[in-house]
XYZ file of C-alpha atoms in Angstrom:
637
model
C 180.661 132.365 132.274
C 182.873 135.452 132.152
C 182.026 137.405 135.330
C 182.083 141.187 135.522
C 183.532 143.350 138.207
C 181.440 145.357 140.621
C 181.617 148.617 138.724
C 181.254 147.565 135.120
C 184.818 146.672 134.231
C 185.225 143.202 132.858
C 186.289 140.773 135.497
C 188.802 139.212 133.099
C 190.829 142.410 132.872
C 190.408 142.967 129.125
C 189.950 146.299 127.425
C 186.595 148.029 127.341
C 184.620 148.529 124.139
C 185.007 152.163 123.086
C 181.753 152.627 121.131
C 178.561 152.878 123.180
C 175.432 150.918 122.356
C 173.782 153.992 120.871
C 176.908 154.972 118.940
C 176.807 151.624 117.174
C 173.061 151.887 116.563
C 173.548 155.327 115.002
C 176.349 153.926 112.849
C 174.306 151.107 111.301
C 170.620 152.104 111.494
C 168.300 154.999 110.713
C 165.165 155.961 112.618
C 165.877 153.822 115.668
C 162.884 153.628 118.016
C 163.515 152.099 121.404
C 160.946 149.737 122.849
C 159.071 151.089 125.808
C 159.509 148.828 128.800
C 157.999 149.007 132.243
C 159.551 148.043 135.540
C 160.248 144.374 136.303
C 157.110 142.324 136.955
C 158.552 141.200 140.288
C 160.423 143.784 142.393
C 163.960 142.730 143.255
C 165.204 142.498 146.829
C 167.936 144.924 147.887
C 171.236 144.195 146.114
C 169.632 141.601 143.856
C 168.740 137.926 144.284
C 171.987 137.122 146.113
C 171.998 140.213 148.301
C 175.421 141.020 146.841
C 176.857 143.908 148.852
C 177.075 147.087 146.776
C 175.209 145.684 143.746
C 172.489 148.351 143.815
C 175.098 151.075 144.093
C 177.076 149.623 141.189
C 173.983 149.613 138.982
C 173.206 153.180 139.956
C 176.693 154.301 138.951
C 176.373 152.413 135.661
C 173.088 154.161 134.882
C 174.586 157.552 135.654
C 177.714 156.890 133.601
C 176.017 155.446 130.499
C 172.530 156.922 130.602
C 171.118 153.402 130.138
C 168.831 151.453 132.424
C 170.357 148.089 131.558
C 173.167 146.486 129.579
C 171.159 146.171 126.348
C 169.176 148.675 124.270
C 166.373 147.207 122.127
C 164.110 148.650 119.442
C 163.407 148.811 115.729
C 165.316 150.654 113.038
C 166.003 150.692 109.335
C 169.251 149.240 108.022
C 169.488 150.124 104.369
C 166.072 149.360 102.894
C 165.025 146.840 105.559
C 163.347 147.284 108.920
C 164.789 145.143 111.694
C 164.646 144.562 115.432
C 167.982 145.633 116.918
C 169.628 144.696 120.211
C 172.776 146.655 121.070
C 174.835 145.864 124.158
C 176.306 148.618 126.306
C 179.646 147.413 127.596
C 179.906 150.396 129.927
C 176.980 149.030 131.920
C 178.556 146.354 134.114
C 180.619 145.042 131.218
C 177.575 144.407 129.032
C 176.776 141.482 131.316
C 173.574 139.478 131.179
C 171.344 139.614 134.256
C 167.694 138.804 134.811
C 166.564 142.194 133.528
C 168.723 141.758 130.427
C 166.892 138.487 129.804
C 163.542 140.319 130.067
C 164.586 142.805 127.390
C 166.021 140.189 125.020
C 162.871 138.094 125.345
C 160.628 141.081 124.607
C 162.698 142.005 121.552
C 162.408 138.539 120.035
C 158.688 138.353 120.760
C 158.153 141.634 118.915
C 160.321 140.482 116.025
C 158.117 137.429 115.590
C 154.952 139.466 115.874
C 156.167 142.065 113.379
C 157.854 139.450 111.119
C 161.172 141.312 111.242
C 164.751 140.018 111.171
C 166.848 140.351 114.312
C 170.254 142.064 114.398
C 172.254 141.783 117.641
C 175.283 144.019 118.217
C 177.155 142.179 120.925
C 179.741 143.499 123.392
C 179.609 141.559 126.637
C 181.752 139.896 129.232
C 179.181 137.193 129.881
C 176.810 136.488 132.768
C 176.557 138.860 135.708
C 178.162 137.229 138.718
C 176.364 139.521 141.186
C 173.153 137.634 140.321
C 174.712 134.175 140.423
C 172.727 131.318 138.910
C 169.777 133.621 138.284
C 171.978 135.415 135.747
C 173.460 132.241 134.279
C 169.990 130.795 133.681
C 169.247 133.711 131.346
C 171.319 131.892 128.742
C 168.627 129.213 128.564
C 166.009 131.910 128.190
C 167.957 133.629 125.419
C 168.557 130.313 123.643
C 164.830 129.560 123.681
C 163.984 132.932 122.174
C 166.510 132.578 119.365
C 165.207 129.065 118.681
C 161.613 130.321 118.460
C 162.658 133.111 116.095
C 164.572 130.592 113.992
C 161.521 128.317 113.843
C 159.442 131.302 112.703
C 161.633 131.543 109.590
C 163.165 134.909 110.496
C 166.862 135.571 109.877
C 169.159 136.467 112.758
C 172.433 138.323 112.336
C 175.021 139.053 114.993
C 177.960 141.437 115.056
C 180.658 140.557 117.575
C 182.312 143.676 118.945
C 185.174 144.021 121.370
C 184.885 142.086 123.636
C 182.411 139.256 123.143
C 183.051 136.473 125.618
C 181.314 133.932 127.826
C 177.631 133.136 127.496
C 176.979 136.144 125.256
C 179.255 134.614 122.627
C 177.816 131.136 123.169
C 174.171 132.174 122.710
C 173.371 135.548 121.164
C 176.384 135.662 118.839
C 177.448 132.157 117.856
C 173.806 131.042 117.673
C 172.902 133.543 114.921
C 172.437 132.526 111.294
C 175.124 134.937 110.093
C 177.943 136.116 112.356
C 180.060 139.140 111.469
C 183.110 140.221 113.454
C 184.967 143.480 113.904
C 188.683 142.971 113.196
C 190.800 142.858 116.328
C 187.877 142.130 118.649
C 188.359 139.689 121.496
C 185.922 136.849 120.748
C 185.964 133.699 122.850
C 184.032 131.660 125.360
C 186.862 131.984 127.892
C 187.747 135.405 129.270
C 191.395 136.322 129.647
C 191.505 135.618 133.397
C 190.107 132.110 133.077
C 192.366 130.888 130.274
C 195.483 128.753 130.661
C 198.345 131.034 131.729
C 200.408 130.182 128.653
C 197.538 130.555 126.151
C 198.262 132.543 123.004
C 196.028 135.657 123.050
C 195.763 135.484 119.245
C 193.687 132.313 119.594
C 190.914 134.328 121.263
C 190.351 136.921 118.552
C 187.829 137.486 115.797
C 190.513 136.555 113.286
C 191.069 133.198 114.966
C 187.346 132.505 115.093
C 187.064 133.340 111.399
C 189.956 131.033 110.513
C 188.247 128.226 112.434
C 184.951 128.724 110.593
C 182.990 130.289 113.468
C 182.598 133.747 111.908
C 181.240 134.355 108.431
C 182.999 137.637 107.691
C 185.414 140.112 109.231
C 183.979 143.562 108.589
C 185.730 146.864 109.383
C 183.557 149.264 111.385
C 183.242 151.734 108.518
C 181.789 148.995 106.264
C 179.415 147.527 108.832
C 176.287 149.457 107.838
C 176.648 148.612 104.158
C 177.406 144.950 104.850
C 174.476 144.524 107.225
C 172.155 146.223 104.733
C 173.251 143.855 101.968
C 172.842 140.786 104.161
C 169.358 141.876 105.227
C 168.369 142.442 101.601
C 169.589 138.964 100.701
C 167.988 137.138 103.607
C 164.630 138.903 103.417
C 164.141 138.754 99.631
C 163.095 135.123 99.848
C 159.541 133.764 99.818
C 156.843 135.615 97.984
C 153.303 135.607 99.319
C 150.006 134.481 97.828
C 147.019 136.882 97.782
C 145.833 135.439 101.108
C 149.170 136.335 102.716
C 150.539 132.807 102.994
C 154.088 132.207 101.712
C 154.104 130.971 98.129
C 156.400 128.058 97.273
C 159.659 129.489 95.920
C 160.347 129.071 92.244
C 163.428 127.027 91.329
C 166.626 128.909 90.622
C 167.189 129.383 86.882
C 169.765 127.035 85.389
C 173.019 128.934 84.820
C 174.691 129.675 81.569
C 177.479 127.266 80.617
C 180.827 128.901 80.032
C 184.053 128.021 78.263
C 187.409 129.695 77.761
C 187.656 132.972 75.892
C 183.984 133.800 76.360
C 182.858 137.364 76.983
C 179.702 137.042 79.001
C 176.577 139.013 78.299
C 176.053 137.916 74.714
C 172.924 136.315 73.465
C 172.298 132.787 74.630
C 169.630 130.205 74.129
C 167.777 127.391 75.854
C 169.271 124.251 77.315
C 169.536 120.951 75.552
C 167.107 118.833 77.467
C 164.883 121.752 78.444
C 162.021 123.336 76.561
C 162.361 127.014 75.848
C 162.742 129.813 73.346
C 165.635 132.205 73.225
C 165.702 134.981 75.797
C 166.783 138.513 74.858
C 170.391 139.419 75.601
C 171.188 141.395 78.733
C 174.036 142.312 81.073
C 174.358 141.178 84.651
C 176.347 142.036 87.749
C 178.919 144.619 88.623
C 182.092 142.665 89.071
C 184.010 139.674 87.775
C 186.664 137.771 89.661
C 189.899 136.634 88.109
C 189.647 133.271 86.454
C 192.236 130.515 86.706
C 195.439 131.083 84.772
C 194.795 130.794 81.067
C 191.042 131.221 81.355
C 190.959 134.503 79.521
C 189.191 137.740 80.433
C 185.493 137.633 81.186
C 182.957 140.374 81.617
C 179.808 139.791 83.569
C 176.398 139.029 82.084
C 174.646 135.888 80.874
C 171.042 135.763 79.756
C 168.536 134.338 82.249
C 168.343 130.830 80.810
C 171.516 130.737 78.825
C 173.468 128.672 76.382
C 177.209 128.124 76.383
C 180.037 129.731 74.449
C 182.475 127.570 72.618
C 186.245 127.373 72.545
C 188.891 125.157 71.092
C 189.150 121.951 73.113
C 192.174 121.350 75.327
C 195.226 120.147 73.463
C 195.043 116.419 73.047
C 191.502 116.191 74.364
C 190.189 114.980 71.049
C 186.928 116.898 71.297
C 185.165 117.491 68.011
C 185.462 120.808 66.248
C 182.225 122.607 66.854
C 180.113 123.485 63.876
C 176.783 125.283 63.592
C 173.820 123.602 65.168
C 171.404 122.075 62.681
C 168.427 123.756 64.328
C 167.890 126.653 66.684
C 166.494 126.464 70.158
C 165.131 122.924 70.314
C 165.737 121.029 73.520
C 166.206 117.306 73.799
C 166.027 115.346 77.002
C 165.805 112.000 78.655
C 163.714 112.278 81.827
C 165.449 110.995 84.962
C 164.643 107.382 85.597
C 163.111 106.951 89.023
C 165.020 109.957 90.296
C 162.047 111.521 91.989
C 161.264 115.232 92.060
C 162.183 117.313 95.088
C 159.784 119.754 96.676
C 159.042 122.675 94.405
C 160.769 121.159 91.384
C 159.219 120.962 87.982
C 158.351 117.527 86.593
C 160.595 115.919 83.967
C 160.512 117.725 80.613
C 157.608 117.312 78.269
C 155.388 117.435 76.356
C 156.698 116.618 72.983
C 160.362 115.735 73.217
C 161.964 112.354 73.676
C 165.655 111.721 73.070
C 167.762 108.637 72.627
C 171.530 108.657 72.430
C 173.720 105.840 71.211
C 176.783 105.215 73.383
C 180.219 104.904 71.820
C 180.003 102.104 69.289
C 177.125 101.384 66.955
C 175.381 98.861 69.168
C 176.109 100.545 72.507
C 179.070 98.392 73.629
C 181.653 100.504 75.403
C 184.759 101.167 73.372
C 183.524 99.749 70.069
C 183.353 101.463 66.701
C 185.956 103.267 64.624
C 188.081 105.727 66.597
C 187.904 109.437 65.943
C 190.656 112.003 66.392
C 193.074 111.234 69.249
C 191.435 107.872 69.804
C 187.913 109.224 70.109
C 184.808 107.403 69.063
C 182.237 109.277 66.995
C 179.785 111.379 68.930
C 176.429 109.681 69.364
C 173.488 110.322 67.167
C 170.627 111.986 68.983
C 167.143 111.555 67.652
C 164.176 113.509 68.937
C 160.578 112.969 68.014
C 157.662 115.244 68.755
C 154.763 113.775 70.693
C 151.187 114.955 70.212
C 150.381 118.015 72.302
C 149.286 117.100 75.785
C 150.671 113.585 75.630
C 153.479 114.177 78.135
C 153.783 115.667 81.582
C 153.476 119.388 82.144
C 156.147 121.657 80.760
C 159.205 122.347 82.845
C 160.369 125.733 83.971
C 160.360 128.252 81.167
C 163.331 130.570 80.764
C 163.247 133.606 82.995
C 161.411 136.381 81.241
C 160.021 134.027 78.588
C 156.361 133.382 77.889
C 155.732 129.736 78.792
C 153.523 129.271 75.734
C 156.355 130.465 73.547
C 158.608 127.942 75.230
C 156.486 124.946 74.211
C 158.114 122.743 71.574
C 156.469 122.767 68.198
C 155.156 119.646 66.543
C 154.836 118.579 62.948
C 157.279 120.003 60.411
C 158.271 123.132 62.310
C 161.824 123.977 63.271
C 161.457 122.238 66.654
C 160.483 118.890 65.194
C 163.982 117.444 64.700
C 167.287 117.927 66.472
C 169.387 115.121 65.052
C 173.081 115.700 65.589
C 172.724 118.488 68.162
C 174.770 116.672 70.805
C 177.476 115.965 68.225
C 178.036 119.685 67.845
C 178.783 120.377 71.507
C 179.558 117.182 73.416
C 182.823 115.215 73.681
C 183.112 112.165 71.462
C 184.797 109.807 73.926
C 185.019 109.230 77.642
C 188.622 110.425 77.914
C 187.809 113.505 75.828
C 185.130 114.351 78.407
C 187.599 113.834 81.243
C 190.225 115.986 79.513
C 187.773 118.826 79.003
C 186.655 118.718 82.621
C 190.247 118.678 83.904
C 191.510 121.440 81.601
C 193.290 124.130 83.623
C 191.704 126.978 81.683
C 188.111 125.839 82.115
C 186.008 128.417 84.008
C 185.401 127.412 87.617
C 182.844 128.338 90.236
C 184.065 131.927 90.681
C 183.356 132.773 87.039
C 179.931 131.142 87.167
C 178.973 132.969 90.349
C 180.092 136.331 88.977
C 178.103 135.741 85.810
C 174.968 134.509 87.558
C 174.499 137.017 90.379
C 174.095 140.779 90.448
C 175.622 140.784 93.953
C 176.293 138.198 96.631
C 177.696 137.495 100.094
C 179.397 134.317 101.275
C 179.266 132.403 104.524
C 182.358 130.873 106.052
C 182.909 127.616 107.852
C 181.035 124.667 109.218
C 180.686 125.919 112.828
C 182.625 122.814 113.884
C 186.125 124.243 113.592
C 186.650 123.694 109.873
C 186.696 125.570 106.578
C 187.165 124.483 102.985
C 188.207 127.095 100.398
C 187.132 124.604 97.736
C 183.455 125.012 98.699
C 181.922 128.462 98.272
C 178.523 128.982 99.861
C 176.299 131.997 100.318
C 173.380 134.022 99.023
C 173.107 136.195 95.928
C 170.670 138.520 94.219
C 169.500 137.756 90.698
C 166.899 140.104 89.223
C 165.936 141.236 92.707
C 165.380 137.701 93.938
C 167.616 135.808 96.359
C 169.138 132.467 95.438
C 171.358 130.502 97.823
C 174.391 128.743 96.366
C 176.842 125.996 97.215
C 179.653 125.700 94.690
C 182.544 123.270 94.487
C 185.722 124.772 93.056
C 187.348 121.775 91.375
C 189.300 120.458 94.371
C 188.658 117.391 96.536
C 185.938 118.475 98.937
C 186.825 118.301 102.617
C 184.399 117.302 105.376
C 184.202 120.946 106.427
C 183.083 121.809 102.890
C 180.173 119.378 103.041
C 179.177 120.623 106.489
C 179.266 124.217 105.241
C 177.070 123.269 102.282
C 174.674 121.481 104.636
C 174.526 124.563 106.839
C 173.714 126.659 103.752
C 171.038 124.248 102.530
C 169.274 124.152 105.889
C 169.379 127.915 106.358
C 167.948 128.406 102.860
C 165.222 125.886 103.645
C 164.274 127.761 106.808
C 164.116 131.093 105.001
C 162.265 129.764 101.942
C 165.089 130.570 99.499
C 165.756 128.340 96.450
C 169.216 126.840 96.078
C 171.677 126.513 93.210
C 174.502 123.980 93.473
C 177.512 123.976 91.150
C 179.223 120.602 91.057
C 182.924 120.334 90.294
C 185.163 117.963 92.243
C 187.311 114.947 91.452
C 185.767 113.491 94.612
C 185.698 113.816 98.351
C 189.012 114.310 100.117
C 190.239 110.847 101.067
C 193.326 111.347 103.228
C 193.657 110.282 106.879
C 192.821 113.806 108.045
C 189.578 113.766 106.072
C 188.572 110.443 107.578
C 189.356 111.670 111.075
C 187.290 114.806 110.405
C 184.266 112.675 109.513
C 184.104 112.539 105.713
C 181.388 109.883 105.720
C 179.045 111.570 108.212
C 179.584 114.966 106.566
C 178.663 113.627 103.128
C 175.673 111.810 104.604
C 174.377 115.062 106.083
C 174.670 116.823 102.720
C 172.789 114.022 100.952
C 170.077 114.314 103.614
C 169.865 118.107 103.384
C 169.333 117.939 99.610
C 166.848 115.081 99.895
C 164.697 116.712 102.568
C 164.905 120.298 101.320
C 161.452 121.923 101.267
C 162.741 124.464 98.716
C 163.776 123.549 95.161
C 167.425 122.774 94.557
C 168.803 123.290 91.038
C 172.144 121.674 90.167
C 174.606 122.186 87.341
C 177.657 119.993 86.754
C 180.319 122.416 85.489
C 183.396 120.170 85.483
C 184.411 116.981 87.232
C 181.701 114.820 88.746
C 183.722 112.486 90.896
C 181.548 109.815 92.473
C 179.558 110.353 95.681
C 181.585 113.417 96.577
C 179.961 115.166 93.623
C 176.588 113.433 93.744
C 175.975 114.682 97.297
C 175.283 118.161 95.883
C 173.180 116.984 92.917
C 169.435 117.488 93.126
C 167.512 114.393 91.957
C 165.391 115.391 88.980
C 166.946 118.871 88.682
C 170.491 118.217 87.468
C 171.899 119.697 84.270
C 175.388 119.260 82.803
C 177.719 121.361 80.683
C 179.612 120.134 77.614
C 182.867 120.428 79.586
C 181.901 117.919 82.263
C 181.786 114.267 83.132
C 180.007 112.318 85.875
C 181.264 108.930 86.934
C 180.959 106.386 89.686
C 184.769 106.332 89.757
C 187.656 107.968 87.917
C 188.594 105.904 84.848
C 192.207 105.541 86.046
C 191.014 104.146 89.376
C 188.528 101.842 87.689
C 191.242 100.455 85.421
C 193.489 99.870 88.432
C 190.755 98.019 90.310
C 190.088 95.882 87.242
C 193.853 95.234 86.965
C 193.986 96.756 83.507
C 197.168 98.403 82.259
C 197.306 102.137 81.580
C 196.727 101.556 77.900
C 193.144 100.526 78.652
C 192.129 103.617 80.637
C 190.410 105.150 77.595
C 188.484 101.925 77.013
C 187.440 101.939 80.655
C 186.305 105.560 80.396
C 184.046 104.676 77.493
C 182.640 101.689 79.362
C 181.740 103.908 82.327
C 179.542 106.096 80.075
C 180.590 109.236 81.865
C 180.198 111.820 79.083
C 177.553 114.527 79.526
C 175.338 113.012 76.839
C 175.667 109.608 78.513
C 174.572 111.077 81.839
C 171.468 112.459 80.139
C 170.766 109.199 78.316
C 171.094 107.256 81.584
C 168.401 109.443 83.142
C 170.691 111.017 85.732
C 170.631 114.534 84.229
C 167.846 116.409 82.488
C 169.922 117.984 79.764
C 173.097 119.609 78.492
C 173.545 123.359 78.502
C 174.730 124.077 74.927
C 177.043 126.731 73.454
C 175.266 130.012 72.819
C 175.796 130.223 69.070
C 174.284 126.758 68.607
C 170.960 128.237 69.639
C 171.137 131.357 67.547
C-alpha cells in the first residue's frame, strides 16, 4: 500500500500528476458520458470508518479543488471507432487513492461493461490505498481484482494506461492486471512508493522505462500518441469473433497461411496456392503500409502478398547445393500427405482432401538415408512426388480455401485435367539434400519474421514481456489486422528462444483464446536457449506451458515454418494438423552436427546424418508432420 497524505498529496513525497482525470479523458475519447451514481448505500460515520480526524474536511477540500466527488471518474466514450467503458483517476483527489467509494465506482463500471459488452480502458494515476480508511480501503483491492477477473472471464479486453504516478495497489490490480498495459514515458510506476523503498534504491528502477525493460509494460507511448494508440489497440482487440444470426459468437476461421518469401522478392505480385493445400490462384493485390528493414543482404521488399500465396524464388545460398529452379510442370495443383495421428485442434480444418494423395521418396532410390548418386555439392536428387486423384467425395472434406476464393473453384480436378498430375513439383522448389535444407534455413539473407509480418498484416501492435520479469527480442508477439479481421501472432526470429519468449507466446495464445481471435505462429529457431541462465529461468516449464497453450487453444492456430525448426524449441509453437513449411526450412529432432557428435561420427559424416534425419521440408510433409510446402509464386502461374 502507498498511503496518501491528509490533503491529497502523495504520502511518499513524489510529484503530482499534472493532467486531471477529465483532461486525459478529453485527450483520448470523444462523447464521454459519465455514469450517474447515487449516494453510498450505507451512510458513512463522521470522518470515515476509522474516525480519522480531519478526513471529512480533507475530502471536502479535494472536492472543491478538483470538482470531483471521488478519486475516479467513470463513464462511456468513443476512442477512435470503438465505444468503451473508461475509468480515469484524479490524482488531485487525495492522491488518486482507492477508498470504499472508489471501489463502488470501479465495480459499477465493470458491471456496466459486461452488460453492454464493451472493453474497459483504465487511465491510472494513484498513490495506492487510502490510509484514512485503513483496512476498509485496502480490501477494495480484492473487490477490484474480482471485477477485473469477471470482465476477463466475459471475454472483454481490458487496457490500462499508467500515468505519473502509478504505485501501490493501483499498480498491482487495475494496471498490471490488464490485458494490455501502456505507459507514459517518465512516469513513476512501481508497487513501492518513494518513501517506503530502501534508502539507497535507484529511482530509475521505479519508472515506466524500467517496467517496460522488465516485461511488465507492453508499450511506452508519448501523451500526444495515446489516443491513436488506444484506438488501434481497441480496433485490434474487438475485431475478433463474428456472430451467428442468433447472436452467439461464431467459431473463428483459421488464419490464412502466409506467403513464403525468399531473397530479392518484391512482395505484392501474383501468387498461387500451397503445395499440400487445395486451391486455385487468388488475384494479385497489395497489402500494408510499411515494411521493416530486412537482415543485411536480404534485399529491398515492398509490402503485399496475395491472401493465400506462393513463394518467390532466388538463387540458393552459395554452397548450399539447392537445385536450380525451373518452371513448374503444372499450375496450381496441391499435393499433401495428411498428418499421421496429429489430431486437429479446435476450429481447424480436417486434413486435405478429397482427391489428392502424395508420396515422396527420401534421398536414395529405396528410401535409405544417404544412398543414391550425389547431386551438386554432395546433394542427392530431389525426390519424385506422385499424386493421384481420388474419386470425388472419397476423402474428407476440403480444407480451407484461399481467402477470397470460391471453395468450389478450389476443389482439385479429377481425370485428365490439369490438376490430375503433379509429378516433379517438389523437385522444382525443395532442397535436394538434408544439408542443402539446413544451409538454406541458416542463410543470412533469408527473410525473417519481420518481413513476413510486414507482408501479412495491414497494421499491427506488439505486446512486450512475459509479466515475470523477462523479455526476449527473438520472439515477437501481438495482434494485427488483415482484411479488417484480427489475427494474433507469435513469431520466432531465428535466435535461440529464451524462457521469457515462450512465456510471452503463452500469454499471447491465452489472451487470443479468451478474445476469440485466431492465431498465426511463425517458427524459426535453432532451438531453445540452453545456457545456465535459461535453465535457471525455467526453460522446461516455459516450453511446457507453450505446448499446453497450443494444445488446449479453443481458437484455431495456424503455423508456418519459415526457417530453422530446431527440436522441441520449435515444435512448441507448431499447431498439430495445421503446420505448413517453406522451401527454405528444415525441421529436425536435433541439429545434424549434434546428432553426428552423439553418434560419435566425424565431421565428414554430418551430411549423411542430415539425410538420415529426413529433415527437409518435403520429408516433413511425407512423414505426416506438416500439411504442405508453400511454393514459389511463379511455379503456380
